[in-house]
Amino acid sequence: MTEKQHHCYKATIRSKNTKPKLLLRKVPFCRGFRYRLNHPRLPGHPDLVLRKYRTVIFVNGCFWHGYENCKYFRLPKTNIDFWQKKIERNKERDKKEQCQLAAMGWHGITIWECQLKPKIRMQTLESLAYTLNHIYLEDRKVKTYEIPESVNNLMAAEPKPSYGKTKHP
């Protein structure tokens, strides 16, 4: 493959409506999870935004985001310096966006393209449904606060009771 052919090939790779992203969209919708696509005001333009769950889902390509635990991730044999730097920048950007989302109170889930391969796809999607339900229940749990016994239980507006002799004017 010549350099020009390689460039043309890489230029055809899309970021929206890819096969993994289309696969991921079908199952949550069938299970009643409603979402928006590529919300422009959230950091990173998440692939799926589930407002009810305050959760965003990113579907990342193993190569482009440097998923080293994947057998499909392999650096090209040419222009190694360029690709290493590019993938590192992508990883740093992903971390920064996840931190920004967390600071805004959003849960972030990353699903890797290799997790949507036929062998483990259903396991991944089951895990996603479980995680979303868990997030929903945890966020809506009634929080109870207990005051330790060592703390004086007086209200701030109550005067401290005085016992014993009191002086009357």
Short mmCIF file of C-alpha atoms in Angstrom, two decimals:
data_model
loop_
_atom_site.label_atom_id
_atom_site.label_comp_id
_atom_site.label_asym_id
_atom_site.label_seq_id
_atom_site.Cartn_x
_atom_site.Cartn_y
_atom_site.Cartn_z
CA MET A 1 0.00 0.00 0.00
CA THR A 2 1.48 3.32 -1.02
CA GLU A 3 1.47 6.31 1.28
CA LYS A 4 -1.28 7.98 -0.77
CA GLN A 5 -3.46 4.84 -0.64
CA HIS A 6 -2.90 4.59 3.09
CA HIS A 7 -3.91 8.24 3.55
CA CYS A 8 -7.07 7.72 1.48
CA TYR A 9 -7.94 4.63 3.52
CA LYS A 10 -7.53 6.44 6.86
CA ALA A 11 -9.59 9.39 5.54
CA THR A 12 -12.59 7.11 4.99
CA ILE A 13 -12.75 6.13 8.66
CA ARG A 14 -15.73 7.82 10.29
CA SER A 15 -16.40 8.82 13.87
CA LYS A 16 -20.22 8.71 13.77
CA ASN A 17 -22.54 5.86 12.85
CA THR A 18 -19.79 3.27 12.88
CA LYS A 19 -20.73 -0.40 13.10
CA PRO A 20 -19.87 -0.71 16.84
CA LYS A 21 -21.87 2.43 17.64
CA LEU A 22 -24.89 1.24 15.65
CA LEU A 23 -24.71 -2.16 17.40
CA LEU A 24 -24.62 -0.50 20.81
CA ARG A 25 -27.63 1.73 20.09
CA LYS A 26 -30.08 -1.07 19.31
CA VAL A 27 -30.04 -3.05 22.56
CA PRO A 28 -30.44 -0.26 25.14
CA PHE A 29 -33.32 1.23 23.16
CA CYS A 30 -35.10 -2.15 23.00
CA ARG A 31 -34.74 -2.42 26.78
CA GLY A 32 -36.36 0.94 27.42
CA PHE A 33 -33.26 3.10 27.86
CA ARG A 34 -33.79 6.39 26.04
CA TYR A 35 -30.84 8.45 24.94
CA ARG A 36 -29.59 11.28 22.75
CA LEU A 37 -26.70 11.06 20.34
CA ASN A 38 -23.50 13.11 20.39
CA HIS A 39 -24.61 15.86 22.77
CA PRO A 40 -22.70 18.97 21.64
CA ARG A 41 -22.58 20.72 25.03
CA LEU A 42 -20.96 17.89 26.98
CA PRO A 43 -17.18 17.42 26.95
CA GLY A 44 -16.09 14.88 24.36
CA HIS A 45 -19.44 14.79 22.52
CA PRO A 46 -20.42 11.42 24.03
CA ASP A 47 -21.86 8.82 21.67
CA LEU A 48 -24.91 8.20 23.87
CA VAL A 49 -26.30 10.51 26.56
CA LEU A 50 -28.82 9.06 29.03
CA ARG A 51 -30.06 12.11 30.92
CA LYS A 52 -32.34 10.15 33.26
CA TYR A 53 -29.30 8.21 34.47
CA ARG A 54 -26.89 11.17 34.27
CA THR A 55 -24.68 8.84 32.28
CA VAL A 56 -22.74 9.15 29.06
CA ILE A 57 -21.40 6.31 26.97
CA PHE A 58 -18.38 6.48 24.72
CA VAL A 59 -17.79 3.77 22.13
CA ASN A 60 -14.05 3.86 21.49
CA GLY A 61 -12.09 2.22 18.73
CA CYS A 62 -9.31 0.09 20.17
CA PHE A 63 -6.71 1.49 17.77
CA TRP A 64 -7.60 5.19 17.91
CA HIS A 65 -7.84 5.31 21.71
CA GLY A 66 -4.93 2.96 22.43
CA TYR A 67 -6.65 0.07 24.21
CA GLU A 68 -3.58 -2.00 24.97
CA ASN A 69 -5.53 -4.91 26.51
CA CYS A 70 -6.96 -5.68 23.08
CA LYS A 71 -5.55 -8.07 20.54
CA TYR A 72 -6.77 -5.74 17.77
CA PHE A 73 -4.59 -2.84 18.92
CA ARG A 74 -1.33 -2.74 17.04
CA LEU A 75 0.75 0.29 16.09
CA PRO A 76 1.49 0.63 12.37
CA LYS A 77 4.96 -0.36 11.27
CA THR A 78 5.54 2.97 9.52
CA ASN A 79 5.67 6.44 11.03
CA ILE A 80 5.69 4.98 14.55
CA ASP A 81 6.57 8.26 16.27
CA PHE A 82 3.57 10.03 14.77
CA TRP A 83 1.11 7.28 15.74
CA GLN A 84 2.44 6.94 19.29
CA LYS A 85 2.08 10.67 19.88
CA LYS A 86 -1.37 10.79 18.29
CA ILE A 87 -2.69 7.90 20.36
CA GLU A 88 -1.18 9.34 23.57
CA ARG A 89 -2.90 12.68 22.86
CA ASN A 90 -6.19 10.83 22.36
CA LYS A 91 -5.74 9.01 25.68
CA GLU A 92 -4.96 12.25 27.52
CA ARG A 93 -7.97 13.98 25.95
CA ASP A 94 -10.20 11.05 26.96
CA LYS A 95 -9.02 11.26 30.59
CA LYS A 96 -9.53 15.03 30.67
CA GLU A 97 -13.07 14.72 29.28
CA GLN A 98 -13.98 11.97 31.77
CA CYS A 99 -12.76 14.18 34.64
CA GLN A 100 -14.78 17.14 33.35
CA LEU A 101 -17.90 15.00 33.09
CA ALA A 102 -17.39 13.63 36.60
CA ALA A 103 -17.00 17.19 37.93
CA MET A 104 -20.34 18.02 36.30
CA GLY A 105 -21.98 15.08 38.08
CA TRP A 106 -22.14 12.70 35.11
CA HIS A 107 -21.20 9.02 35.10
CA GLY A 108 -18.97 8.01 32.20
CA ILE A 109 -18.89 4.55 30.64
CA THR A 110 -16.42 3.53 27.95
CA ILE A 111 -17.20 0.55 25.75
CA TRP A 112 -14.38 -0.68 23.55
CA GLU A 113 -14.97 -1.84 20.01
CA CYS A 114 -13.55 -5.31 20.85
CA GLN A 115 -16.20 -5.68 23.58
CA LEU A 116 -18.86 -5.58 20.85
CA LYS A 117 -17.42 -8.49 18.88
CA PRO A 118 -19.96 -11.35 18.50
CA LYS A 119 -18.37 -13.65 21.12
CA ILE A 120 -18.78 -11.26 24.05
CA ARG A 121 -21.32 -8.74 22.76
CA MET A 122 -24.27 -10.01 24.82
CA GLN A 123 -22.16 -10.14 27.98
CA THR A 124 -21.10 -6.52 27.40
CA LEU A 125 -24.66 -5.35 26.79
CA GLU A 126 -25.99 -7.24 29.85
CA SER A 127 -23.28 -5.63 31.93
CA LEU A 128 -24.21 -2.21 30.54
CA ALA A 129 -27.90 -2.68 31.43
CA TYR A 130 -26.96 -3.82 34.95
CA THR A 131 -24.64 -0.83 35.40
CA LEU A 132 -27.26 1.66 34.23
CA ASN A 133 -29.89 0.23 36.58
CA HIS A 134 -27.39 0.27 39.45
CA ILE A 135 -26.52 3.92 38.75
CA TYR A 136 -30.21 4.85 38.64
CA LEU A 137 -30.95 3.16 41.97
CA GLU A 138 -27.86 4.52 43.72
CA ASP A 139 -28.53 8.09 42.59
CA ARG A 140 -32.09 7.96 43.88
CA LYS A 141 -31.43 6.17 47.14
CA VAL A 142 -32.76 7.97 50.19
CA LYS A 143 -29.76 9.22 52.06
CA THR A 144 -29.88 9.08 55.83
CA TYR A 145 -27.52 11.00 58.01
CA GLU A 146 -26.55 9.88 61.47
CA ILE A 147 -25.08 12.21 64.03
CA PRO A 148 -22.34 10.56 66.08
CA GLU A 149 -23.14 10.24 69.78
CA SER A 150 -20.07 12.27 70.67
CA VAL A 151 -21.62 15.37 69.08
CA ASN A 152 -23.81 17.51 71.32
CA ASN A 153 -27.36 17.11 69.95
CA LEU A 154 -28.45 20.67 70.70
CA MET A 155 -29.84 22.76 67.94
CA ALA A 156 -27.96 25.94 67.15
CA ALA A 157 -30.85 28.16 68.25
CA GLU A 158 -31.45 26.49 71.62
CA PRO A 159 -29.90 28.07 74.68
CA LYS A 160 -27.90 25.72 76.84
CA PRO A 161 -30.12 24.69 79.75
CA SER A 162 -28.95 25.84 83.14
CA TYR A 163 -29.69 23.73 86.18
CA GLY A 164 -29.46 24.64 89.78
CA LYS A 165 -29.72 28.09 91.31
CA THR A 166 -30.56 30.96 89.06
CA LYS A 167 -30.34 34.61 89.98
CA HIS A 168 -33.50 36.65 89.58
CA PRO A 169 -33.28 40.45 89.36
#
